Each structure stands twice: as C-alpha cells, then as structure tokens.
CSV table of C-alpha atoms in Angstrom, one decimal:
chain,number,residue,atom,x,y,z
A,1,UNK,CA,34.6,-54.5,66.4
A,2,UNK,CA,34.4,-57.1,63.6
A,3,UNK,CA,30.9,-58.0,64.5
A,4,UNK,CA,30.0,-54.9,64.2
A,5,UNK,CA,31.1,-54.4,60.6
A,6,UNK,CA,28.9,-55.2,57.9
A,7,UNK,CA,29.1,-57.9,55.9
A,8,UNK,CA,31.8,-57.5,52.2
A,9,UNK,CA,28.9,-57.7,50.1
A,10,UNK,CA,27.1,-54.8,51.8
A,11,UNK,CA,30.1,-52.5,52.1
A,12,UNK,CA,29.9,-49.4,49.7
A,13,UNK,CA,31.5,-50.2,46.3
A,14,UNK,CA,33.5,-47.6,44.3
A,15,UNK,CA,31.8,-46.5,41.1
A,16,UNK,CA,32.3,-49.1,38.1
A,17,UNK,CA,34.9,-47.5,35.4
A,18,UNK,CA,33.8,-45.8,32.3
A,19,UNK,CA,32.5,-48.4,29.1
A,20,UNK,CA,36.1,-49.7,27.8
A,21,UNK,CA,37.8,-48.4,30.6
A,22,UNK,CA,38.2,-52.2,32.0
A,23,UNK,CA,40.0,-53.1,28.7
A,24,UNK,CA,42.0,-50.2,28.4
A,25,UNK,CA,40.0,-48.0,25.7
A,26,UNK,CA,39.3,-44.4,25.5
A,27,UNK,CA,36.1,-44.0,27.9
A,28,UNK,CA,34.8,-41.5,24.7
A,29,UNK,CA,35.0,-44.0,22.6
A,30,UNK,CA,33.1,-47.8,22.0
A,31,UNK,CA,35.1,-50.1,19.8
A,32,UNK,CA,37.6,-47.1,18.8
A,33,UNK,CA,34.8,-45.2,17.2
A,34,UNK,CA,34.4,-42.1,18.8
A,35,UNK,CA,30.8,-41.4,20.5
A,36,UNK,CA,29.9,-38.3,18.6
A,37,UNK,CA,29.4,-40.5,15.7
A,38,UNK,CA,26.2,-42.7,17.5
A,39,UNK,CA,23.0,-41.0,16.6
A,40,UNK,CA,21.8,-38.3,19.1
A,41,UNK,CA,18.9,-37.9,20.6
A,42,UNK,CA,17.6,-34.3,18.6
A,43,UNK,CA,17.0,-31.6,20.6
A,44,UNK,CA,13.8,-29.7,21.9
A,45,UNK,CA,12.4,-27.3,19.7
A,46,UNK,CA,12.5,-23.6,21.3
A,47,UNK,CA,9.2,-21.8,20.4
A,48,UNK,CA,9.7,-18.3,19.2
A,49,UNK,CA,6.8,-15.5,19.5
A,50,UNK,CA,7.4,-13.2,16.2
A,51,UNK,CA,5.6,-9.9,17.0
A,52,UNK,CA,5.0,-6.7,14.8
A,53,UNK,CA,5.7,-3.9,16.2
A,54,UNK,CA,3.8,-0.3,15.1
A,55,UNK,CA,4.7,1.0,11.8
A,56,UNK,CA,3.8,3.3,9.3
A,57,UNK,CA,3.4,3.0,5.8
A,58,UNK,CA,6.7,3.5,3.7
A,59,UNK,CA,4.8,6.5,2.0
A,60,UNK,CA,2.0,8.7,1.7
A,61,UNK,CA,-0.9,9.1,-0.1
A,62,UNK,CA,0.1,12.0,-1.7
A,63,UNK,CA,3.6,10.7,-3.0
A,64,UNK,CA,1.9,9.3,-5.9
A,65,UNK,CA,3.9,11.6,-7.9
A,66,UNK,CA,7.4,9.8,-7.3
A,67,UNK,CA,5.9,6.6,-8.6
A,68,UNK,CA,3.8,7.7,-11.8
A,69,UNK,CA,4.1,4.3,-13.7
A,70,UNK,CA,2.3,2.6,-10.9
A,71,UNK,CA,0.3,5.1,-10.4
A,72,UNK,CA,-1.2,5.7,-13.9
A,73,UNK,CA,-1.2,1.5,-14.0
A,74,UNK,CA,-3.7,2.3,-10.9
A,75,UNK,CA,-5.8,4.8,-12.2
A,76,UNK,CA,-6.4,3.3,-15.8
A,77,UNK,CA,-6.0,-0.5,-15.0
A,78,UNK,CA,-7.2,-0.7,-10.9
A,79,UNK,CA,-7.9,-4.6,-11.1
A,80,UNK,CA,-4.7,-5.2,-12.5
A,81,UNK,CA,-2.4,-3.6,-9.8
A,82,UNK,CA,-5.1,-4.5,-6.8
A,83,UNK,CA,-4.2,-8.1,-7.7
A,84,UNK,CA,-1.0,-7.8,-8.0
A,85,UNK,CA,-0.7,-6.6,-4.4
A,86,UNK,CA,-2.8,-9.3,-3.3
A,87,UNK,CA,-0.9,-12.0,-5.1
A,88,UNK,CA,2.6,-10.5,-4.1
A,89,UNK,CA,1.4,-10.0,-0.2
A,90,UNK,CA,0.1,-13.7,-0.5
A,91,UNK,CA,-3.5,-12.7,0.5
A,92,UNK,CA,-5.6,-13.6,-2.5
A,93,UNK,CA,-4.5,-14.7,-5.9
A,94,UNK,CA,-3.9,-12.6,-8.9
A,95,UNK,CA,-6.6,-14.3,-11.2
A,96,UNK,CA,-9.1,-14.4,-8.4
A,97,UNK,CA,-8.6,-10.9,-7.9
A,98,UNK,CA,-8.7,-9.6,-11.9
A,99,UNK,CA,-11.9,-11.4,-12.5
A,100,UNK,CA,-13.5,-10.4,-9.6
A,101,UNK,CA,-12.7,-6.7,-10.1
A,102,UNK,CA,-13.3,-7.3,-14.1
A,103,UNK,CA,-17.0,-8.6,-13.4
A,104,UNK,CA,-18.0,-5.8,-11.1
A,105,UNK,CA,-16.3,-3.2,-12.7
A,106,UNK,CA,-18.4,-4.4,-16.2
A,107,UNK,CA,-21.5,-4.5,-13.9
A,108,UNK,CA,-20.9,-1.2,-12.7
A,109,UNK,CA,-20.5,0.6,-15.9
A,110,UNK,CA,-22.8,-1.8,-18.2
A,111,UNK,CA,-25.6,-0.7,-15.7
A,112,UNK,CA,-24.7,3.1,-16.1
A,113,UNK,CA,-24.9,3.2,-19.4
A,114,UNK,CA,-27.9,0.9,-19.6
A,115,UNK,CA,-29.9,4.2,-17.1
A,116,UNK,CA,-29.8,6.1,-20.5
A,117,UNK,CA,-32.3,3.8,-22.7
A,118,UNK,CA,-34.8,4.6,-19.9
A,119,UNK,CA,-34.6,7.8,-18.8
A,120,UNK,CA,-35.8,11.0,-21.5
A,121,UNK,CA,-35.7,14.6,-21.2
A,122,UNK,CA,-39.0,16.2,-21.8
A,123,UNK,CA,-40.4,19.6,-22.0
A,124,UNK,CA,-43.1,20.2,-19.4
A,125,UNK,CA,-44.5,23.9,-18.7
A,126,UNK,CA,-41.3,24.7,-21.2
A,127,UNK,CA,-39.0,23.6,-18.8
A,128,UNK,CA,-36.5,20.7,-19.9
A,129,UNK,CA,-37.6,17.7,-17.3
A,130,UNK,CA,-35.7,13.8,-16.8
A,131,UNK,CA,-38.2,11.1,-17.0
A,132,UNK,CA,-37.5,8.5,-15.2
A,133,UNK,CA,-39.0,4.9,-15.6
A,134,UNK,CA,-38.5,1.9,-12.8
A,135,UNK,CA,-36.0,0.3,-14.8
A,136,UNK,CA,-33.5,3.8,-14.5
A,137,UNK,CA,-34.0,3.0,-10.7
A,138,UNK,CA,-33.2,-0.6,-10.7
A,139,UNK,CA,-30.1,-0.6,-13.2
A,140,UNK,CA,-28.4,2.9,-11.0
A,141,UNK,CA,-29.2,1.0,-7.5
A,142,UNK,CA,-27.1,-2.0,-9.0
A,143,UNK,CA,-24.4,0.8,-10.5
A,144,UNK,CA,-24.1,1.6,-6.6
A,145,UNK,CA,-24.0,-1.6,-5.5
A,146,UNK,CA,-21.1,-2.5,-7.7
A,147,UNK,CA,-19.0,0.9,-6.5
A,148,UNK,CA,-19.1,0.4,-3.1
A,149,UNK,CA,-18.0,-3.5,-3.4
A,150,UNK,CA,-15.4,-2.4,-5.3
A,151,UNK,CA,-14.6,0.4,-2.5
A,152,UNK,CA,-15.4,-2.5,-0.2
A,153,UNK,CA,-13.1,-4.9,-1.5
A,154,UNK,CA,-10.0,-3.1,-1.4
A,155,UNK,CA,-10.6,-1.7,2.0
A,156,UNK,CA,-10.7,-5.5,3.2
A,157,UNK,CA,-7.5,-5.9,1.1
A,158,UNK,CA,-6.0,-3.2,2.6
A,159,UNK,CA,-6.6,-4.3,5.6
A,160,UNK,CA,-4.6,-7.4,5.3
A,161,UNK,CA,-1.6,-5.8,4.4
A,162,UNK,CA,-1.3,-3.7,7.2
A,163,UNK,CA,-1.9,-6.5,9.3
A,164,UNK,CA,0.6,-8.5,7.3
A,165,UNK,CA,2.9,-5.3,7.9
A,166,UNK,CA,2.0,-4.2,11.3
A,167,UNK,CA,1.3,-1.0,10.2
A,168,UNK,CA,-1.0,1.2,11.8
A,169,UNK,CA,-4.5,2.0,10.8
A,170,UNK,CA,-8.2,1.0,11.0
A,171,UNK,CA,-11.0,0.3,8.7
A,172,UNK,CA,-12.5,3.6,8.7
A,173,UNK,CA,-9.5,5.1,7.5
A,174,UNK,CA,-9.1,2.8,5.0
A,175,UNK,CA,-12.3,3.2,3.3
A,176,UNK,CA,-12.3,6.8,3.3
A,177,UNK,CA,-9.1,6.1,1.6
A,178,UNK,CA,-10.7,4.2,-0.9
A,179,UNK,CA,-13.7,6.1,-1.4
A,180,UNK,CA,-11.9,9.1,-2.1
A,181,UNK,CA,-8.6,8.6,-3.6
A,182,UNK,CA,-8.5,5.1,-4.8
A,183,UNK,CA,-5.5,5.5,-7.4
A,184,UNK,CA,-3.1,7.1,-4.7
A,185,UNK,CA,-4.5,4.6,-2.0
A,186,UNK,CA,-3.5,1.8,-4.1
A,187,UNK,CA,0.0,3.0,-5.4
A,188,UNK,CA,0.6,3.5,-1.9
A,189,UNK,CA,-0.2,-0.4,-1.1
A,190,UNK,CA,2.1,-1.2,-4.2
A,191,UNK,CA,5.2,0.6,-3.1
A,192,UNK,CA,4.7,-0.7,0.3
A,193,UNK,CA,4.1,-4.6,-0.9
A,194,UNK,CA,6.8,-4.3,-4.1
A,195,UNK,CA,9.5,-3.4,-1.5
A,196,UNK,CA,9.0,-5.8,0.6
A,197,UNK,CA,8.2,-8.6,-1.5
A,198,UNK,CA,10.3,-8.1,-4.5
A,199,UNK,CA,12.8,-5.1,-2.9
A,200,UNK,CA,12.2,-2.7,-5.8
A,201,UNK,CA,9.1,-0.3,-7.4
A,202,UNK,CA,7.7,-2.3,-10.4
A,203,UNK,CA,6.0,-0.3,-12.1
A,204,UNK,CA,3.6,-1.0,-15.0
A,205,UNK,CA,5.8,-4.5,-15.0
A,206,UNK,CA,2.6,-6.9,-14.5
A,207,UNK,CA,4.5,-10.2,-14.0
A,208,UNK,CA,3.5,-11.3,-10.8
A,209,UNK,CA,6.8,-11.9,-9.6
A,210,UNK,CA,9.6,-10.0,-11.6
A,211,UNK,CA,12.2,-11.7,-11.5
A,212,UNK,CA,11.0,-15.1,-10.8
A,213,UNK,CA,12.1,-15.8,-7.2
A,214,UNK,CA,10.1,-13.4,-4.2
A,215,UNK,CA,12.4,-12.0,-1.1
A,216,UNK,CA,11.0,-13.1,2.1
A,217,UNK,CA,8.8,-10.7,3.5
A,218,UNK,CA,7.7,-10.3,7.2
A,219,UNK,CA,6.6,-13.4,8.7
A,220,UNK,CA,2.9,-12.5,10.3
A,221,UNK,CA,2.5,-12.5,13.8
A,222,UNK,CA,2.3,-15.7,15.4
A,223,UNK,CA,4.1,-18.9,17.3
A,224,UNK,CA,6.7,-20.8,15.3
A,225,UNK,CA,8.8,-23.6,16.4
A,226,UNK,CA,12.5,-23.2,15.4
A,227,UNK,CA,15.5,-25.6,16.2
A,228,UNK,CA,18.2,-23.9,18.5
C-alpha cells in the first residue's frame, strides 16, 4: 500500500493562509494598514441611453395673451427674442442670431421702400395705372427673398427646440406657424425655452441669462457614460 502512494511532494497541499496570516496579522490588513486604503482598481463605466419621450409644447399658440411682455418684445423686436431662444436652448448664439435677423430684416424693408422711387402712377385712358420699371421687379423679388429667410430661419430654429425637447411636430407645421403668426409662434418658443432653461417667464428682460447661472435643461437624446 505504500508503493502505491504518491510521493510527499505530489500529495495535495492545503491552501496557503491569507497575506499576514503566517505572522499573526489581520488577513484585511498589510503592515496594520487596512486594505481599503491601497488604491482600487476604478470601476467600469455603465453606459446610459437618455431618450425623449413625446411631448407637447408647455402652451399654445394662442396663449400669447398670458405672456404680453414677451409677446409685444416679439412682435416689435423679433430678432431680439429669436436669439434669445437660441442662445438660452444652446442652439445658436445670441449675437449670431441679432445680426443675422438685423441684416435681413434691413434688406427686406430697405428694398420695399426702395420699389417706390421706380414705380409711378399714371393716367392712361383716364384711368389711374402703376408703372412699373425693371428695377421695381428686382428690388420686391429680393423683399421676398429676405421674408421667407426670415420665415425660414426660425422654422429651422424651431425645429431644434422641439428636438431638443422631444416635443412633437414637423416642419410643415412649423412653417405655417411662422408664416402666419410669427409673434405668437415665437412667444410660444420663449415660454417653452425660459422655463426650462431659466425656470421662470422673462419677459422683455433681454439678459441672456437672468440671473447669471442657467438650470440644467434636458439632456438631448443620445449615449452617455456615467460612473455607477
């Protein structure tokens, strides 16, 4: 039967005892510092989807009335509270914004009131008749130009924000909105932005960001890494 053992050094050995163990230490600890204090390894990163879910915007067209400030800051000074909503939803800058707007807006009407030094009334046959030279033609074609990229450029703006927002919509509807009601259509964009942005209605206030420091708004739609 002792032949048929194997040999000491081959025999199964019992598992070695804990670092410090041997000399009587606490196997948590190395050198009576407890391990928690060694540097860890850091862990994984867990990647988080954010999705936006199907909304609606936080009022309607229509409710202009509620917010007059903002909207008579609309009607009388568009460019001013179209950048504003861009600059506080983060899309486009404020300045880029007011001097775009400012140069077509200044195109737009320069060019309507430049029709009227070619264009005459005239009697003809006793009836009262607009002449019309090809300059008239040239300087209204650019007057329409300069509307709809206006119309164009806050549609596109628009846009943004509802993606921004997850808030339903489509282009069509926002150009109609645009092209038809453009003071109500962009109070309605500065309620929505103010509140989440800066949590409150500014008004005809104009600072970009009220009181100094934005809230956080919705992150947009994407992949983020996060630590657990």
């Amino acid at each position: 039967l002792l032949c048929l053992l194997p040999p000491p050094d081959m025999q199964p050995q019992p598992p070695p005892p804990a670092y410090g163990q041997q000399y009587g230490q606490d196997p948590t600890t190395a050198y009576g510092v407890p391990q928690a204090y060694y540097p860890q390894a850091a862990p994984a990163p867990v990647v988080v989807a954010v999705q936006h879910g199907h909304g609606t915007w936080a009022t309607g067209t229509c409710d202009f009335i509620s917010y007059c400030d903002t909207c008579c800051l609309s009607l009388f000074c568009p460019c001013i509270r179209v950048g504003l909503n861009s600059a506080r939803a983060k899309i486009w800058s404020f300045g880029t914004v007011l001097v775009g707007f400012l140069v077509i807006y200044a195109l737009q009407y320069g060019c309507q009131v430049g029709t009227s030094a070619f264009g005459r009334f005239e009697y003809i046959d006793g009836t009262l008749v607009l002449i019309r030279t090809m300059p008239y033609f040239v300087l209204y074609g650019v007057a329409i130009f300069c509307f709809f990229a206006s119309v164009i450029w806050r549609t596109v703006l628009r846009g943004h924000i509802r993606d921004q927002y997850g808030i339903d919509g489509n282009g069509f509807e926002d150009f109609c909105c645009h092209l038809w009601c453009a003071p109500c259509t962009i109070t309605q964009e500065a309620v929505e932005v103010d509140m989440r942005t800066i949590g409150h209605v500014s008004g005809c206030d104009c600072n970009v960001w009220p009181h100094g420091h934005p809230v956080q708004a919705n992150p947009p739609a994407g992949v983020y890494h996060a630590m657990p």
